[in-house]
Tab-separated table of C-alpha atoms and ligand atoms in Angstrom:
chain	number	residue	atom	x	y	z
A	1	MET	CA	93.990	79.234	99.246
A	2	ASP	CA	91.759	77.450	101.755
A	3	SER	CA	92.636	77.283	105.462
A	4	GLU	CA	94.324	73.890	105.242
A	5	SER	CA	96.557	74.993	102.336
A	6	ILE	CA	97.506	78.149	104.262
A	7	ARG	CA	98.403	76.099	107.356
A	8	ASN	CA	100.501	73.756	105.186
A	9	ALA	CA	102.262	76.617	103.407
A	10	TYR	CA	103.178	78.382	106.650
A	11	ARG	CA	104.203	75.085	108.269
A	12	ARG	CA	106.839	74.849	105.521
A	13	TYR	CA	107.881	78.525	105.735
A	14	ALA	CA	107.699	79.120	109.505
A	15	ARG	CA	111.351	78.437	110.303
A	16	LEU	CA	112.637	80.459	107.340
A	17	TYR	CA	110.060	83.217	107.557
A	18	ASP	CA	111.993	85.758	109.630
A	19	LYS	CA	115.131	85.415	107.494
A	20	VAL	CA	113.288	85.788	104.191
A	21	PHE	CA	110.538	88.271	105.090
A	22	GLY	CA	111.798	89.893	108.289
A	23	THR	CA	113.798	92.734	106.760
A	24	ILE	CA	112.135	93.229	103.392
A	25	MET	CA	108.716	93.776	104.973
A	26	ALA	CA	109.967	95.579	108.091
A	27	PRO	CA	109.204	99.143	106.882
A	28	GLY	CA	105.466	98.405	106.653
A	29	ARG	CA	105.396	96.836	110.113
A	30	HIS	CA	107.334	99.723	111.631
A	31	ALA	CA	105.154	102.364	109.955
A	32	ALA	CA	101.967	100.684	111.197
A	33	VAL	CA	103.158	100.169	114.773
A	34	GLU	CA	104.522	103.720	114.855
A	35	ARG	CA	101.022	104.984	114.011
A	36	ILE	CA	99.578	102.814	116.786
A	37	ASN	CA	102.224	103.946	119.277
A	38	ARG	CA	101.271	107.605	118.772
A	39	ARG	CA	98.205	106.783	120.849
A	40	GLY	CA	98.708	105.201	124.256
A	41	GLY	CA	96.582	102.876	126.334
A	42	LEU	CA	94.935	101.020	123.485
A	43	ARG	CA	93.806	97.420	123.333
A	44	VAL	CA	94.924	96.148	119.944
A	45	LEU	CA	94.129	93.004	117.979
A	46	GLU	CA	96.866	91.949	115.568
A	47	VAL	CA	95.355	89.623	112.987
A	48	GLY	CA	97.743	87.164	111.283
A	49	VAL	CA	100.458	87.961	113.824
A	50	GLY	CA	102.694	85.267	112.289
A	51	THR	CA	106.025	84.848	114.078
A	52	GLY	CA	105.361	88.040	116.064
A	53	LEU	CA	108.007	90.181	114.347
A	54	SER	CA	106.078	93.355	115.206
A	55	LEU	CA	105.405	92.537	118.864
A	56	PRO	CA	108.592	94.035	120.410
A	57	ASP	CA	107.831	97.383	118.724
A	58	TYR	CA	104.565	98.155	120.527
A	59	ARG	CA	104.659	100.653	123.368
A	60	LYS	CA	104.445	98.794	126.632
A	61	ASP	CA	101.192	100.509	127.653
A	62	ILE	CA	99.485	99.055	124.594
A	63	ARG	CA	97.883	95.676	125.240
A	64	VAL	CA	98.096	93.334	122.276
A	65	VAL	CA	96.228	90.167	121.403
A	66	GLY	CA	97.566	88.274	118.370
A	67	ILE	CA	95.759	85.626	116.360
A	68	ASP	CA	96.917	83.405	113.523
A	69	LEU	CA	95.756	80.312	111.680
A	70	SER	CA	99.189	78.668	111.750
A	71	THR	CA	100.286	76.814	114.877
A	72	ASP	CA	103.864	76.758	113.569
A	73	MET	CA	104.041	80.539	113.102
A	74	LEU	CA	102.383	81.113	116.501
A	75	ARG	CA	104.875	78.848	118.248
A	76	ILE	CA	107.703	81.155	117.134
A	77	ALA	CA	105.707	84.214	118.250
A	78	GLN	CA	105.105	82.618	121.665
A	79	LYS	CA	108.837	81.968	122.084
A	80	ARG	CA	109.575	85.590	121.169
A	81	VAL	CA	107.099	86.828	123.792
A	82	ARG	CA	108.705	84.609	126.447
A	83	ASP	CA	112.312	85.389	125.482
A	84	GLU	CA	111.765	89.143	125.253
A	85	ARG	CA	109.343	89.247	128.221
A	86	LEU	CA	106.683	91.107	126.302
A	87	ASP	CA	104.233	91.383	129.184
A	88	ASN	CA	101.896	93.666	127.257
A	89	VAL	CA	101.037	90.774	124.902
A	90	GLU	CA	97.822	89.474	126.475
A	91	GLY	CA	97.541	86.388	124.341
A	92	LEU	CA	98.463	84.627	121.106
A	93	LEU	CA	95.620	82.479	119.880
A	94	GLU	CA	95.034	80.085	117.027
A	95	MET	CA	92.041	81.526	115.210
A	96	ASP	CA	90.662	82.183	111.746
A	97	ALA	CA	90.534	85.870	110.812
A	98	GLY	CA	87.276	85.155	109.013
A	99	LYS	CA	85.597	83.876	112.209
A	100	LEU	CA	86.969	85.803	115.149
A	101	ALA	CA	85.927	84.504	118.568
A	102	PHE	CA	85.613	87.978	120.104
A	103	GLU	CA	82.591	90.062	121.045
A	104	ASP	CA	81.649	93.044	118.890
A	105	GLY	CA	83.739	96.136	119.645
A	106	SER	CA	86.331	94.301	121.782
A	107	PHE	CA	89.329	96.312	120.520
A	108	ASP	CA	90.217	99.985	120.133
A	109	LEU	CA	92.252	99.176	117.054
A	110	VAL	CA	92.663	96.189	114.739
A	111	VAL	CA	95.736	95.717	112.556
A	112	ALA	CA	96.512	93.149	109.867
A	113	MET	CA	99.963	93.208	108.287
A	114	TYR	CA	100.571	91.303	105.058
A	115	VAL	CA	97.499	89.151	105.666
A	116	MET	CA	94.546	90.395	103.639
A	117	THR	CA	95.793	89.012	100.326
A	118	VAL	CA	96.357	85.601	101.917
A	119	VAL	CA	92.863	85.073	103.336
A	120	PRO	CA	90.329	83.350	101.071
A	121	ASP	CA	87.627	86.022	101.569
A	122	PRO	CA	89.202	89.484	102.067
A	123	GLN	CA	85.874	91.353	102.172
A	124	GLY	CA	84.367	88.939	104.705
A	125	THR	CA	87.547	89.197	106.764
A	126	MET	CA	87.386	92.996	106.607
A	127	ALA	CA	83.825	92.798	107.964
A	128	GLU	CA	85.083	90.651	110.862
A	129	LEU	CA	87.893	93.122	111.633
A	130	GLN	CA	85.294	95.868	111.632
A	131	ARG	CA	82.911	93.902	113.867
A	132	VAL	CA	85.498	93.401	116.630
A	133	CYS	CA	86.739	97.001	116.357
A	134	LYS	CA	84.941	99.643	118.447
A	135	PRO	CA	82.758	102.063	116.471
A	136	GLY	CA	85.018	105.004	115.609
A	137	GLY	CA	88.115	102.851	116.166
A	138	ASP	CA	90.908	102.353	113.660
A	139	ILE	CA	91.630	99.465	111.325
A	140	LEU	CA	95.143	99.363	109.886
A	141	ILE	CA	95.968	97.206	106.902
A	142	VAL	CA	99.515	96.747	105.636
A	143	ASN	CA	99.412	95.183	102.234
A	144	HIS	CA	100.361	95.249	98.651
A	145	PHE	CA	97.656	96.814	96.523
A	146	ALA	CA	98.087	96.190	92.824
A	147	GLU	CA	99.171	99.132	90.684
A	148	THR	CA	96.788	99.426	87.786
A	149	ARG	CA	98.699	102.176	85.922
A	150	PRO	CA	101.645	101.273	83.644
A	151	GLY	CA	105.148	102.108	84.925
A	152	ILE	CA	108.131	100.774	86.878
A	153	ARG	CA	106.066	99.826	89.887
A	154	ARG	CA	103.730	97.655	87.864
A	155	THR	CA	106.758	96.027	86.161
A	156	VAL	CA	108.406	95.189	89.512
A	157	GLU	CA	105.108	93.837	90.807
A	158	ARG	CA	104.750	91.547	87.848
A	159	GLN	CA	108.293	90.231	88.333
A	160	LEU	CA	107.558	89.437	91.973
A	161	ALA	CA	104.236	87.760	91.192
A	162	PRO	CA	105.551	84.139	91.208
A	163	LEU	CA	107.103	84.624	94.692
A	164	SER	CA	103.874	86.214	95.922
A	165	LYS	CA	101.842	83.274	94.722
A	166	THR	CA	103.967	80.708	96.593
A	167	LEU	CA	102.928	82.477	99.815
A	168	GLY	CA	99.295	82.519	98.790
A	169	TRP	CA	99.291	86.266	98.036
A	170	ARG	CA	97.216	87.659	95.216
A	171	PRO	CA	99.421	89.984	93.163
A	172	ASP	CA	96.339	91.496	91.472
A	173	PHE	CA	94.612	92.514	94.740
A	174	THR	CA	93.278	96.084	94.642
A	175	LEU	CA	92.378	98.562	97.378
A	176	ASP	CA	88.904	99.083	95.887
A	177	SER	CA	88.132	95.376	96.017
A	178	LEU	CA	89.112	95.248	99.702
A	179	LEU	CA	86.952	98.203	100.690
A	180	ALA	CA	83.907	97.365	98.545
A	181	GLY	CA	80.877	97.190	100.827
A	182	SER	CA	82.739	97.941	104.061
A	183	GLU	CA	81.677	100.736	106.399
A	184	VAL	CA	85.020	102.480	106.764
A	185	GLU	CA	86.464	105.809	105.775
A	186	VAL	CA	90.066	106.045	104.623
A	187	ALA	CA	91.945	108.278	107.071
A	188	ALA	CA	95.426	107.817	105.530
A	189	LEU	CA	97.207	105.802	102.893
A	190	GLU	CA	101.013	105.716	103.046
A	191	GLN	CA	103.307	103.883	100.644
A	192	VAL	CA	106.323	102.195	102.192
A	193	PRO	CA	109.536	100.562	100.955
A	194	PRO	CA	110.709	98.554	99.125
A	195	PHE	CA	109.847	100.576	96.004
A	196	GLY	CA	106.563	101.740	97.571
A	197	LEU	CA	105.291	98.229	96.865
A	198	PHE	CA	103.401	98.044	100.154
A	199	SER	CA	100.927	100.449	101.697
A	200	VAL	CA	99.796	101.238	105.209
A	201	LEU	CA	96.073	101.873	105.014
A	202	ASN	CA	94.531	103.559	108.054
A	203	CYS	CA	90.739	103.258	108.074
A	204	ARG	CA	88.224	104.549	110.584
A	205	ASN	CA	85.369	102.259	111.502
A	206	THR	CA	82.211	104.170	110.617
A	207	ALA	CA	79.819	101.305	111.347
A	208	PRO	CA	77.284	102.208	114.046
A	209	ALA	CA	77.364	100.308	117.334
A	210	ARG	CA	75.424	97.067	116.950
A	211	GLN	CA	72.299	96.619	119.062
A	212	ALA	CA	72.573	93.856	121.659
A	213	ALA	CA	70.453	90.813	120.734
A	214	GLN	CA	66.965	90.891	122.363
B	301	SAM	C1	102.704	86.916	105.170
B	301	SAM	S1	102.400	86.357	106.786
B	301	SAM	C2	102.432	87.874	107.730
B	301	SAM	C3	102.821	87.636	109.166
B	301	SAM	C4	103.032	88.904	109.993
B	301	SAM	N1	101.839	89.710	110.042
B	301	SAM	C5	104.190	89.714	109.467
B	301	SAM	O1	104.067	90.932	109.346
B	301	SAM	O2	105.251	89.152	109.219
B	301	SAM	C6	100.669	85.985	106.731
B	301	SAM	C7	100.150	85.395	108.037
B	301	SAM	O3	98.725	85.347	107.985
B	301	SAM	C8	98.301	84.119	108.543
B	301	SAM	N2	96.974	83.819	108.035
B	301	SAM	C9	96.629	83.513	106.767
B	301	SAM	N3	95.315	83.314	106.681
B	301	SAM	C10	94.797	83.505	107.905
B	301	SAM	C11	93.478	83.452	108.456
B	301	SAM	N4	92.417	83.152	107.704
B	301	SAM	N5	93.326	83.696	109.764
B	301	SAM	C12	94.391	84.005	110.550
B	301	SAM	N6	95.667	84.085	110.085
B	301	SAM	C13	95.864	83.842	108.790
B	301	SAM	C14	99.378	83.128	108.116
B	301	SAM	O4	99.355	81.962	108.906
B	301	SAM	C15	100.637	83.964	108.292
B	301	SAM	O5	101.153	83.863	109.594
């Protein structure tokens, strides 16, 4: 989907989003934020922060910046930050994950939960996540990666495919296609409920520090 179609889709889903996707996708969010919380004092970028369901879970010494393409999703996240007084959330900004308005190496860690299959160019987006992440920093991706082997998991995935498509997800998205050409090493890959359908991928940014422009 292009950016305008994504904005339109999430304009329609914003008010229902937490009810429909809050609980079912909570294990992936919790597993990712738990990993982040094991390390204190980080500055984290959450890409595709949506309605900010994960924001209350971060340790309060972790500073978080969230970005999203959808004004309607961000509005709900902003209300959550105000209502729950989440002072460690530095900002929630409308921005395209494919063109991040941050300097190279601005964040210790970059996380994208249930976003990479929605963006039109996952590899280009991965390169952007890597650019704004410090060399040696972590990039966490929570996503569904398509099962290529036959079995119950592949059957369940195929049954859920129509629902996935209405949200702009690609049910046939593979881990290899995401990582092709990126300078990361996989530090951990954890499957999470429901049915191990989603994974928490923890990558380390192995790209060297970029030289400042002359
Ligand atoms: C399935 S929701 C996930 C929201 C949240 N991360 C969660 O765990 O519930 C996908 C989010 O990605 C956002 N999104 C899609 N494409 C984007 C892009 N190119 N740049 C920034 N955000 C994007 C959507 O607006 C939506 O809020």
